[in-house]
Each structure stands twice: as structure tokens, then as C-alpha cells.
Amino acid sequence: MTHNIWAIPLQLTNFNLVVAVLGGFISLFGLVSYLLKENYYLSEALIALLAGVAFGPNGANFIRPNDYAQCEHHGVTESDCSDNLHSITLNFSRLVLGVQLVLAGVQLPSKYLWKEWKAVFLLVGPGMTAMWLATSVLVWGFTGRPSFLHALAVGACVTPTDPVLSAVIVKGKFADHNIPKDLQNLIVAESGTNDGLGYPFLFFALYLIKYVGSGATSGGAGDAMGLWFAFTWGYTIILSIIYGAVVGWVAKEMLHWAEERNYVDRESFLVFAISLALFVLGTCGLIGTDDVLACFIAGNTFTWDDWFRLETKDDSLQPTIDMLLNVTIFLWYGAVIPWQLFNENSVMPIWKLVVLGILVLILRRLPWVFAMHKWIPQIEEAKQAVFVGFFGPIGVSAIFYLFISLEFIQDHLSDGEDKPREDVQKLGETIRIVVWFLAVCSVVVHGLSIPLGKLGYLAPRTLSRVVSENMSDDARVVERRRKVPLIGSWLAGLSKGEPEPRPIRGPIVIASARPIRATPANRIDVSGTSTPRRDREIRFPDEIA
């Protein structure tokens, strides 16, 4: 078949579309990123998620997950398509979590986990257990499933707090002005630690479902608990802690050695933490241990002496890579979220999902953090306890455990044809729908909480001040009224029935019959004696209360 040589060589391939969309979105977002994040306090995760919906199959269809999973290829079954899509999302989530958690470990002060182990233990021990049980009870009540073990598996997926979404309250202008540094560090340490500690909660439920559930054919509670202690705690948790600590310590010593001899250039020095994350992620994946927890431990051990953290404190390479990964993963999530299943499923109707989402965000974490805050030194006040209790976002880590659960169901709770056991036929669908929906709720609610909270706090005060100023004829408010001529004139006319005044185009000169002079204290006085310096406002003495 010959082609017209004069034809325009359009190449509408998936690669070109994805690169164009990703680059265009990040560029446009970057142009207003400071305005959105630092002035309006909007999280990049929320913006990227909405963009993923707009560019995905439910929108412009520029991002086509089914094509990347080879769903349209000849001979690829629906099950194969689903497996490929799950594998892509799982590994992408692993990558983002691994890099995020190494960077989270690096940003903590020297020996932080050792020094503050009591506060961290309260949050990841009793705190996580209470979060797990509270969420499981809510899921059990709304799904109406006969087995509470199924609800425990769902609750375990959303128990860890997400380090990606937690960044909105530990980074940026809002965090610097409103969150004490000690509390920021505690939030980082908790989100990093509990991400990897989701395994014991999840596999406690999954092993019991396998050996004690109504469809169990062999074994019993003894086998389930034996696996849970030996494999989950021993091989998955303890091994990952030891491995992460050893790798982080060796990496720190090697980098010290190379830096002292001037063997490493600045670029390689800055990117060392990223490469460490990739190494730990890959090697832990090869041996099948907890790569998420190992990455956090490796990052914290790597900066145990605070040297690397202080050396890279003012560099922007790590935050830049962090931002690129965050935006990309939530773009992907926006495209792959099963939106239609929220309304068309056999688990629960959409209104129940909405009510469940509201109750989970309120009851999953807030009551337990508030109850424990007196024993956590970093939480000094009740309002801080409410704030920390509310901001326990559900995000990338929940999606990670979602696909870990689906893999377990397929590998250990199904027959040779990948057909789930009769008692768990609805478990996969329940986990998929509930976890995805709760993640969406958390991204939206936690992404909008700060801007809406600031708006609700400032709007009444601003409106009250504008109304009171425009109802006054005092010359002191004329200048401030000039700064908002439209609102000020409208409110003045509304309150007094006067015609709208002409805009003032020159500086305001306020005449006074009294002699005035400037004093060394930058104050205006009317007599020969200067007044002591109390502030830097220019006022008459008789105007001071």
C-alpha cells in the first residue's frame, strides 16, 4: 500500500498524546501553581485528579488506560485486561510511595524515630488499630455483608494516612504559618510509618478469610495466625525494617566517603536519595518484603546524623521530582477510577457510599487522636488535636493496598480458573468500590478543607469591616475605602441612599487645624513633647485609647 508523500504525517499515537497532555498540563499548572497552592491553598493532588477525569476516558479521552493495558489486542480477555490495568496502577503507586517515603524519612531531623518513638507509637499502635476497627464497623454496617472479616479487609486498606496528601499541611505557606515544626515532623513520621504497617491489619483479615471463612476447606485459626506472625510480621515487617536500616546506613557511609574525597559531583549528590528509593523499592520487590516501610526506614537512617538533610535543605531537585510524581499519579487515578461502578454495583447505592464517605472522614481518625492528644507532646492544644485528627487523608497508600488485596483474592482465594471462592465473590468488588470512593472523598474534602475554612473564617469579618467602614464618615477610613471602590461605593449607597461617588484618583490629603510635626518615633504629635514609641501607625494622640 502506497502513501501520498504530500499527506500531512499525523502520528496520533498514545505516546504522543500522553506526553503532550502531561507536559501541557504541568506547564499550565506551573504558571499559576504559586497562586493556587500558596494563596488559595488548593492541593496539587485535587487539581491533577480533576484533570485526569477531564483528559481520561470519561472526558476528552486523551489518556486511554485500556489501550496501555492492551485491552483491545486480539486474544486479550477481559480478565487479562483487568490484570494488566491493575498491575500498572499497583506498580505506579509503589513507585510514588517509595520515592515519597524515602524523601519523608530524609526530611525528618536527626534520630527522630528514636527520640520521638513514644508519640509515633501512640499514633501507629493504638491509633491505627482504632482507625481500622472504626472504619471496618462502618463498612460492615453499610454493606450488610454477613462476615465482619470482609469489612476488616476493606478497613485495613484505608487505615494508613497518605504521605502525598499530607504534604498540604506540612509544606508551604499554610504549614509555615499555622503548624508548629514539631507537629509537622510528627505528621510526616506517622504517615511514613503507618503506610508500611498496613500489612498486618490487611493480612490478619485475609488469612482468617482463607482459613476460617465459610468457604475454607483446610487449616484453621492456628494456620492463619501462624502465617500472620511468621510471614506478615517476621518476613514482611521485621525484615523490611532491618533491610531498610542496613541499606540506609551503608548508603550514608558510602556517600560520606565519596564526598570527603570529592568523588561525587553536586548533581549526583542531590539525586542520591531518589536513586536510593529506586534501589530499595526494586530489591524489596524481588524478595517480596514490605518495600514501602523499607523505603521510609532507609530514608530516615540515611540522614540519621542530619548531614544529608542539612546539605540539601535549600535545593529544589527533590521537591521538583516529588511534585512531578504527585501530579502524574493523580492524573492517572483520575483516568482509571471506576466512576460508573459507584452508581451501578451490587454492593451499595450511591447515596450510601456518600454517607459512608462522610462518616469515615469524621469517625475514622478524629475521635481517637483527640482522645490521645494529652499524651502526645507535639499536640499542645485541643484545636491542634482536632486539626491533626481530621487531616488523616486516604490516597495513594489506600490504592496500593487495594490492589494487594485483589492480588491475594486472585492467587489464594480463587480456583484454577481465577474464579473467586463462593464466600468471597463480592469481596473484590466491595474492596474496589469502597476504597476508590473513599480515596476520592478524601482527595476532594481534604483538598478543599483549608481554602473553604479560610474563606469561612475571613468572609464574615471582611464583610463586616467593609460595611462598618462604608457607613462611617470618618476620614481615617477614606483611604481604605478607596482601595475597594466598587464594593465600598455600592455598600455606601445601599446604606445611605446616596448617589455613587466619583472615584478618587489622587492621594488623600486630610487637613487638620492643629499643628503637627514628625517625631523620631515616626509618630505625629501636636505639641512640643514627643510621645513614646508604641507602634508604627501615624495617629493623633487624642485618638489613642
XYZ file of N, CA and C in Angstrom, residues 8 82 103 145 169 200 213 242 248 306 330 409 457 503:
42
model
N -0.116 15.088 5.195
C 0.415 15.533 6.492
C 0.667 14.305 7.361
N -8.055 -6.533 32.797
C -8.155 -6.065 34.179
C -6.857 -6.302 34.938
N 11.981 10.319 50.760
C 12.098 11.763 50.963
C 11.496 12.186 52.303
N -22.806 -7.116 54.675
C -22.248 -8.437 54.406
C -22.287 -9.286 55.682
N -0.376 19.956 54.504
C -0.334 20.561 55.840
C 1.061 20.507 56.455
N 0.003 -5.785 58.424
C -0.549 -6.650 59.482
C -2.067 -6.573 59.592
N -12.959 -18.593 57.105
C -14.184 -18.173 56.441
C -15.085 -19.333 56.101
N 14.822 -4.125 59.074
C 16.264 -4.408 59.136
C 16.931 -4.077 57.809
N 20.116 1.978 54.249
C 20.236 3.411 54.503
C 21.550 3.773 55.170
N 21.838 13.786 60.260
C 21.320 15.080 59.780
C 22.198 15.717 58.711
N -1.857 11.244 40.205
C -3.265 11.614 40.347
C -3.923 11.891 38.997
N -6.765 -12.203 46.624
C -8.020 -12.894 46.290
C -7.834 -13.753 45.049
N -13.769 31.632 57.534
C -13.259 32.416 58.661
C -13.128 33.895 58.310
N -14.893 58.117 41.515
C -13.663 57.504 42.028
C -12.601 58.552 42.312
